[in-house]
């Protein structure tokens, strides 16, 4: 009896034709790390992408501030004599010659954002250089806070016992300080005394360093508590026990086993701490204990502009807008990074 050939078989009696094609063309499923998953989520998040682009542009402006100002042609500290008598520009409120431009701000083809009342310094140039100062202070203070908080938190959580008790009480003491008042008191005293003792000229360089230090010194305790709590959990995990059983010392376990697992937390906290330090620097400069003349910063510009809000509102508008956009971009990026690193979020 002759057997019929099944229609599901290929002509040579092997696997079905369509099944063979699926087998040969099937793609291997590759696992992805948490970092790869987070990166994929961030790329799909439009708010994160826009915020990252804005932050990148701000950093570019800060780095290339001298080149950008050259395009405008007016150095940030140049007192421009703009009126017809060759005298420093005066504001109408003081009975001087009226300022032209939008809302009496002096905007023109040469002065894109207008000029300062009285002395005529270019607002655009000072805003660009202020970006450099504000970011430098914020990034420096954040770096100090991240390093101190991470190291102290890991040491407290890993060793436990009296070490944990001592460092935890130190965190409580730091968190109980009215940090803004201490920063306001310490910054001018340390900066001015340091200049006298070291013979450093009053060019705000030492003041920049002092601002970075005090912002970092008073900003590490909250992060240290977070890191300590996560270290207490991580030190009981299997990979830490395995490293110990193989003879790894505390330094190796802390920095090679525990620290990599804290990176997501540190990234999120960094993106949220930077805008806080930018705002703190602006507040200190506004109160007169931060950056001093003639160095430009956003807080210094806002402080000076507050006296001219009625006659020249654009003088306050541009540094205020720059501060608002920068802080908002960092905060939005921080929220997006936190969501991207959350393993409970939906699959990308």
XYZ file of C-alpha atoms in Angstrom, residues 65-347:
283
model
C 31.790 81.657 27.831
C 34.821 83.683 26.609
C 34.223 82.684 22.993
C 30.501 83.432 23.192
C 31.136 86.857 24.714
C 33.570 87.670 21.924
C 30.713 87.313 19.467
C 28.875 90.028 21.369
C 31.959 92.214 21.658
C 31.338 93.540 25.171
C 33.330 92.061 28.110
C 31.208 91.445 31.217
C 33.041 94.034 33.347
C 33.274 96.774 30.731
C 31.551 100.007 31.739
C 30.045 101.229 28.492
C 29.586 104.963 27.981
C 26.455 105.035 25.929
C 24.904 108.477 26.135
C 25.598 111.384 23.866
C 27.735 113.254 26.395
C 30.150 110.357 26.897
C 29.031 109.907 30.496
C 28.058 106.613 32.157
C 24.530 105.589 31.323
C 21.984 106.931 33.804
C 18.486 105.742 34.508
C 15.478 108.020 34.186
C 14.642 107.394 37.835
C 17.798 109.297 38.767
C 17.047 112.119 36.365
C 19.462 110.870 33.733
C 19.092 110.498 29.984
C 16.339 108.018 29.091
C 17.444 104.520 28.093
C 16.152 103.216 24.796
C 15.212 99.679 23.852
C 12.426 97.446 25.088
C 10.975 98.730 28.398
C 13.918 101.049 28.843
C 16.382 98.163 29.048
C 18.831 99.345 26.406
C 18.264 96.385 24.078
C 19.726 96.916 20.622
C 21.599 95.130 17.852
C 24.778 95.491 19.940
C 23.307 94.792 23.386
C 21.025 91.797 22.853
C 19.686 91.581 26.415
C 20.087 95.258 27.203
C 22.449 96.969 29.621
C 22.698 97.538 33.336
C 21.341 100.824 34.637
C 23.903 103.473 35.576
C 27.096 101.681 34.441
C 25.968 100.223 31.103
C 27.559 96.779 31.462
C 26.193 94.321 28.915
C 23.578 92.006 30.462
C 24.136 89.188 27.954
C 27.872 88.994 28.693
C 27.327 89.019 32.431
C 24.608 86.380 32.123
C 26.930 84.087 30.148
C 29.768 84.450 32.661
C 27.277 84.061 35.493
C 26.394 80.642 34.072
C 29.989 79.547 34.584
C 30.128 80.753 38.184
C 26.757 79.311 39.221
C 27.445 75.893 37.673
C 30.973 75.744 39.069
C 29.818 76.402 42.622
C 26.902 73.960 42.310
C 28.952 71.144 40.780
C 31.821 71.599 43.228
C 29.515 71.596 46.245
C 27.637 68.573 44.905
C 30.857 66.613 44.338
C 32.020 67.246 47.905
C 28.626 66.262 49.326
C 28.436 63.083 47.216
C 31.939 61.934 48.195
C 31.492 62.636 51.912
C 27.968 61.237 52.098
C 28.809 58.080 50.155
C 31.977 57.203 52.068
C 30.584 57.977 55.532
C 27.290 56.207 54.798
C 28.986 53.050 53.493
C 31.421 52.894 56.404
C 28.612 53.338 58.950
C 26.377 50.732 57.327
C 29.074 48.143 56.686
C 30.907 48.108 60.026
C 27.909 48.722 62.305
C 28.418 48.712 66.064
C 30.082 51.713 67.674
C 31.246 52.997 64.275
C 27.663 53.131 63.056
C 26.504 54.766 66.283
C 29.207 57.433 66.183
C 28.680 58.302 62.504
C 24.892 58.222 62.834
C 25.035 60.737 65.670
C 27.312 62.900 63.520
C 24.679 62.794 60.770
C 22.008 63.836 63.275
C 24.139 66.765 64.427
C 24.756 67.951 60.857
C 21.062 67.677 59.993
C 20.116 69.710 63.075
C 22.277 72.688 62.056
C 20.494 75.678 60.462
C 22.768 75.318 57.478
C 21.789 78.536 55.679
C 22.597 80.662 58.724
C 25.939 78.936 59.218
C 26.805 79.321 55.537
C 25.925 83.012 55.670
C 28.118 83.452 58.743
C 31.079 81.335 57.645
C 31.456 82.298 53.993
C 32.392 85.985 54.327
C 34.481 85.420 57.460
C 36.523 82.519 56.057
C 36.904 84.115 52.617
C 37.943 87.549 53.884
C 40.235 86.249 56.636
C 41.760 83.753 54.234
C 42.565 86.480 51.757
C 44.285 88.523 54.453
C 46.280 85.590 55.846
C 47.311 84.147 52.483
C 47.754 87.460 50.730
C 45.347 86.461 47.966
C 43.894 89.286 45.856
C 40.170 89.919 46.236
C 39.147 88.337 42.902
C 36.491 85.956 44.295
C 38.568 82.815 43.613
C 38.934 81.980 47.294
C 35.270 82.864 47.832
C 34.286 80.385 45.100
C 36.232 77.652 46.862
C 34.704 78.522 50.222
C 31.192 78.428 48.740
C 31.828 74.985 47.227
C 33.166 73.662 50.517
C 30.407 74.969 52.775
C 27.636 73.817 50.415
C 29.208 70.345 50.247
C 30.003 70.198 53.956
C 26.433 70.993 54.992
C 24.871 68.849 52.267
C 26.296 65.353 52.797
C 24.369 64.165 55.882
C 21.036 63.389 54.203
C 22.731 61.332 51.479
C 24.812 59.521 54.107
C 21.635 58.345 55.803
C 20.260 56.981 52.547
C 23.536 55.224 51.710
C 23.811 53.803 55.235
C 20.347 52.236 54.988
C 21.083 50.613 51.637
C 24.493 49.401 52.827
C 22.886 47.695 55.825
C 20.781 45.692 53.365
C 23.545 45.026 50.835
C 26.070 43.729 53.365
C 23.803 40.726 54.047
C 23.502 39.756 50.363
C 25.015 36.563 48.974
C 27.659 38.210 46.782
C 29.032 40.135 49.773
C 29.154 36.969 51.876
C 30.911 35.176 49.011
C 33.541 37.922 48.768
C 34.161 37.739 52.498
C 34.483 33.968 52.441
C 37.147 34.294 49.741
C 39.190 36.562 51.996
C 38.236 39.991 50.624
C 38.965 42.860 52.985
C 36.514 45.585 54.035
C 37.876 48.144 51.538
C 37.431 45.709 48.635
C 33.911 44.759 49.686
C 32.839 48.376 50.227
C 34.223 49.856 47.010
C 34.044 46.853 44.665
C 30.900 45.045 45.815
C 28.651 47.563 47.575
C 29.465 50.845 45.797
C 28.456 49.653 42.281
C 25.014 48.776 43.629
C 24.626 52.314 44.986
C 25.241 54.018 41.629
C 21.517 54.386 40.722
C 20.795 56.094 44.044
C 23.808 58.375 43.689
C 22.829 59.374 40.146
C 19.320 60.345 41.199
C 20.518 62.243 44.261
C 23.147 64.089 42.201
C 20.624 65.334 39.645
C 18.454 66.619 42.494
C 21.276 68.141 44.569
C 22.794 70.215 41.748
C 19.731 72.463 41.269
C 19.477 72.848 45.040
C 23.054 74.127 45.154
C 22.449 76.432 42.178
C 19.526 77.969 44.054
C 21.582 78.162 47.270
C 24.411 80.009 45.508
C 21.917 82.425 43.971
C 20.315 83.021 47.381
C 23.685 83.643 49.057
C 24.767 86.053 46.332
C 21.385 87.782 46.538
C 21.856 88.220 50.292
C 25.321 89.674 49.745
C 27.438 86.866 51.248
C 28.171 84.986 48.024
C 29.928 86.223 44.934
C 30.941 89.885 45.108
C 31.469 92.510 42.440
C 32.772 92.610 39.786
C 32.398 88.840 39.249
C 29.046 87.999 37.731
C 26.644 85.346 38.974
C 22.902 84.881 38.533
C 22.197 85.598 42.178
C 24.342 88.729 42.100
C 22.508 89.939 38.989
C 19.089 89.280 40.559
C 20.167 91.154 43.680
C 21.306 94.174 41.660
C 18.210 94.065 39.449
C 15.832 94.177 42.400
C 16.562 97.902 42.755
C 15.540 98.572 39.160
C 12.500 96.345 38.738
C 10.151 99.265 38.035
C 12.274 101.102 35.496
C 14.103 98.161 33.862
C 12.184 94.862 34.350
C 14.232 92.984 31.715
C 17.304 93.341 33.902
C 15.644 90.984 36.394
C 13.876 88.855 33.789
C 16.894 87.298 32.045
C 18.896 86.031 35.067
C 15.652 84.915 36.709
C 14.638 83.014 33.580
C 18.080 81.377 33.300
C 17.909 80.244 36.932
C 14.365 78.919 36.495
C 15.136 76.948 33.307
C 18.320 75.420 34.732
C 16.759 74.300 38.005
C 13.671 72.962 36.219
C 15.763 70.988 33.702
C 17.835 69.339 36.443
C 14.750 68.484 38.493
C 12.902 66.989 35.531
C 15.959 64.978 34.532
C 16.304 63.741 38.104
C 12.698 62.545 38.142
C 13.180 60.778 34.798
C 16.385 59.068 35.957
C 14.640 57.896 39.127
C 11.738 56.440 37.123
C 14.101 54.805 34.610
C 16.101 53.100 37.355
C 12.998 51.870 39.185
C 12.763 48.092 38.579
C 9.040 48.212 39.408
C 8.347 50.465 36.420
C 6.788 49.039 33.284
C 8.901 47.178 30.789
